[in-house]
Short mmCIF file of C-alpha atoms and ligand atoms in Angstrom, two decimals:
data_model
loop_
_atom_site.label_atom_id
_atom_site.label_comp_id
_atom_site.label_asym_id
_atom_site.label_seq_id
_atom_site.Cartn_x
_atom_site.Cartn_y
_atom_site.Cartn_z
CA MET A 238 135.12 114.33 -156.95
CA GLY A 239 138.58 112.50 -157.23
CA LYS A 240 138.60 110.17 -160.24
CA TYR A 241 137.48 107.16 -159.32
CA ARG A 242 138.58 104.11 -161.80
CA LEU A 243 136.26 101.76 -163.36
CA MET A 244 135.79 98.61 -165.16
CA VAL A 245 133.28 98.12 -167.65
CA VAL A 246 132.21 94.12 -168.23
CA GLU A 247 129.82 93.78 -170.62
CA ASP A 248 129.55 91.53 -174.10
CA GLU A 249 127.39 93.37 -176.39
CA SER A 250 130.62 95.48 -177.75
CA ILE A 251 128.29 98.21 -179.00
CA LEU A 252 126.90 98.59 -175.42
CA ARG A 253 130.26 98.27 -173.45
CA MET A 254 131.38 101.37 -175.98
CA ASP A 255 128.44 103.76 -175.23
CA ILE A 256 128.65 103.06 -171.30
CA LYS A 257 132.82 103.32 -171.64
CA GLU A 258 131.80 107.01 -173.14
CA MET A 259 129.17 107.88 -170.78
CA LEU A 260 131.34 107.01 -167.97
CA ILE A 261 134.34 109.34 -169.46
CA GLU A 262 132.10 112.51 -169.82
CA ALA A 263 130.84 112.20 -166.90
CA GLY A 264 134.38 113.10 -164.79
CA TYR A 265 135.63 108.63 -163.74
CA GLU A 266 138.08 107.07 -165.19
CA VAL A 267 137.72 104.19 -167.02
CA VAL A 268 141.04 101.39 -166.43
CA SER A 269 139.95 98.58 -168.30
CA GLU A 270 136.60 96.94 -169.81
CA ALA A 271 135.51 92.76 -170.47
CA ASN A 272 133.57 90.90 -172.88
CA SER A 273 133.09 87.70 -170.06
CA GLY A 274 132.59 86.96 -166.30
CA ASP A 275 136.18 84.94 -166.37
CA LYS A 276 137.97 87.65 -168.58
CA ALA A 277 136.22 90.77 -165.84
CA ILE A 278 137.82 88.52 -162.60
CA GLU A 279 141.84 87.87 -165.02
CA LEU A 280 140.41 92.14 -165.09
CA ALA A 281 140.04 92.77 -161.66
CA ALA A 282 142.68 91.55 -160.33
CA LEU A 283 145.56 93.58 -162.72
CA HIS A 284 143.45 97.06 -162.27
CA LYS A 285 141.66 96.96 -158.65
CA PRO A 286 139.03 99.14 -160.02
CA ASP A 287 136.31 100.50 -157.70
CA LEU A 288 133.66 100.20 -158.68
CA ILE A 289 132.63 97.56 -161.86
CA ILE A 290 129.60 98.04 -163.91
CA MET A 291 128.08 94.37 -164.65
CA ASP A 292 126.31 93.01 -167.24
CA ILE A 293 124.32 89.56 -166.71
CA LYS A 294 123.92 87.67 -169.05
CA MET A 295 126.69 87.19 -170.34
CA PRO A 296 128.79 83.99 -171.99
CA LYS A 297 130.24 81.46 -170.28
CA MET A 298 130.77 83.14 -166.40
CA ASN A 299 127.03 85.14 -165.73
CA GLY A 300 127.88 88.19 -164.40
CA ILE A 301 126.32 87.76 -161.10
CA LYS A 302 129.32 85.03 -160.50
CA ALA A 303 131.56 87.35 -161.31
CA SER A 304 130.34 90.12 -158.83
CA ARG A 305 130.17 87.48 -156.74
CA ILE A 306 133.52 86.13 -156.65
CA ILE A 307 135.41 89.48 -157.60
CA TYR A 308 133.95 91.20 -154.35
CA GLN A 309 135.05 87.85 -152.05
CA THR A 310 138.36 87.89 -153.57
CA PHE A 311 139.41 91.77 -154.09
CA GLN A 312 136.28 93.54 -151.63
CA ILE A 313 135.11 94.89 -155.10
CA PRO A 314 131.77 95.49 -155.59
CA SER A 315 129.72 95.38 -158.78
CA LEU A 316 126.29 97.19 -160.94
CA LEU A 317 124.68 95.83 -161.91
CA LEU A 318 123.18 96.23 -165.99
CA THR A 319 120.17 93.74 -166.71
CA ALA A 320 117.23 92.81 -169.36
CA TYR A 321 113.65 93.33 -168.22
CA SER A 322 113.83 89.94 -168.12
CA GLU A 323 116.57 88.95 -166.74
CA ARG A 324 114.74 90.33 -163.69
CA ASP A 325 114.47 87.31 -161.53
CA LEU A 326 117.81 87.61 -162.08
CA VAL A 327 118.39 90.59 -159.78
CA GLU A 328 117.18 88.08 -156.50
CA GLU A 329 120.31 86.33 -156.71
CA ALA A 330 122.55 89.30 -157.06
CA LYS A 331 121.25 90.11 -153.49
CA ASN A 332 123.81 87.92 -151.72
CA ALA A 333 126.40 88.74 -154.42
CA HIS A 334 126.95 91.98 -152.55
CA ILE A 335 125.70 94.22 -155.75
CA LEU A 336 125.80 97.58 -154.40
CA GLY A 337 122.16 98.61 -157.40
CA TYR A 338 120.89 97.58 -160.98
CA LEU A 339 120.18 99.22 -163.96
CA VAL A 340 117.92 98.50 -166.73
CA LYS A 341 119.23 97.84 -169.62
CA PRO A 342 118.75 100.58 -172.40
CA VAL A 343 121.22 102.41 -169.82
CA SER A 344 121.28 106.53 -169.97
CA GLU A 345 123.64 109.20 -169.34
CA ARG A 346 120.82 110.32 -166.57
CA ASP A 347 120.05 106.62 -165.09
CA LEU A 348 124.05 105.41 -165.20
CA VAL A 349 125.63 108.42 -163.46
CA PRO A 350 123.47 108.61 -160.39
CA ALA A 351 123.62 105.15 -159.84
CA ALA A 352 127.22 105.09 -160.20
CA GLU A 353 128.11 107.65 -157.73
CA ILE A 354 125.45 106.16 -155.59
CA ALA A 355 127.16 102.50 -155.24
CA LEU A 356 130.67 104.51 -155.25
CA ALA A 357 129.67 106.10 -152.67
CA GLN A 358 128.12 102.54 -150.57
CA ALA A 359 130.80 100.94 -151.65
CA ASN A 360 133.40 103.77 -149.40
CA ARG A 361 130.99 103.26 -146.10
CA LEU A 362 131.50 99.70 -146.81
CA LYS A 363 135.21 99.79 -146.47
CA ALA A 364 135.18 102.91 -143.61
CA LEU A 365 132.59 99.66 -141.96
CA ALA A 366 134.83 97.30 -142.56
CA ASN A 367 137.81 98.78 -141.60
CA ASP A 368 135.61 99.69 -138.15
CA ILE A 369 134.61 96.35 -137.17
CA LYS A 370 138.22 95.09 -137.71
CA LYS A 371 140.10 97.51 -135.95
CA MET A 372 137.16 96.41 -132.97
CA GLU A 373 138.64 92.86 -133.20
CA GLU A 374 141.96 93.82 -132.82
CA LYS A 375 141.09 95.64 -129.73
CA ILE A 376 138.97 92.62 -128.63
CA GLN A 377 142.39 90.99 -129.31
CA ASP A 378 144.27 93.06 -127.48
CA GLN A 379 141.42 93.07 -124.29
CA LYS A 380 142.29 89.03 -124.42
CA VAL A 381 146.05 88.98 -124.34
CA ILE A 382 145.68 91.95 -121.54
CA GLN A 383 143.14 89.91 -118.89
CA ARG A 384 145.13 86.59 -119.52
CA ALA A 385 148.63 88.81 -118.83
CA LYS A 386 146.62 89.72 -115.25
CA GLU A 387 145.68 85.98 -114.77
CA PHE A 388 148.94 85.60 -114.27
MG1 LIG B 26 124.72 90.45 -172.40
#
C-alpha cells in the first residue's frame, strides 16, 4: 500500500502515544497529533490527513463535533475511539461521517484492520463523490446544449 497519512486525536497522552506507535509499526505515517477537538480542526487544515483516529471525550470540543466540522470542511473522515460508557454517543456519530469506532482499550489487532477498512471506505466515498460531480457537470452541459437547440 502507499503510505497513508493519519492523524491521532486523543487527550490521554499515553494512549495517544500507544496508538501512534501501533500505526507507525503497521506502516502508516502519523502526520499529526492533537489532544482536543479544536486543535484537531486546526491541524487537519494544515496536514490534510487521509484519516483521523478521534477520541470522543475530550476537553472543550468533543470528537464527534470536531469530526463533523472536519468532514464538512475538508472531507476528511474519522474513526472514533470510545469508552464503553460513551456508546450512546455513537448514535450521534452516525451523521458525522464516521467510518467506524473502536472501543477502548485499543489493541493493534483491532486498530489496524479498522483503519484499513476505514481507509478503503474513505476511498470509495471519494470516488463516489467524484462520479456524482462528473454526472452533475454532464447534466449541466446537457441543459446548456438543450437550451442552445431551442434558439
Ligand atoms: Mg478522552
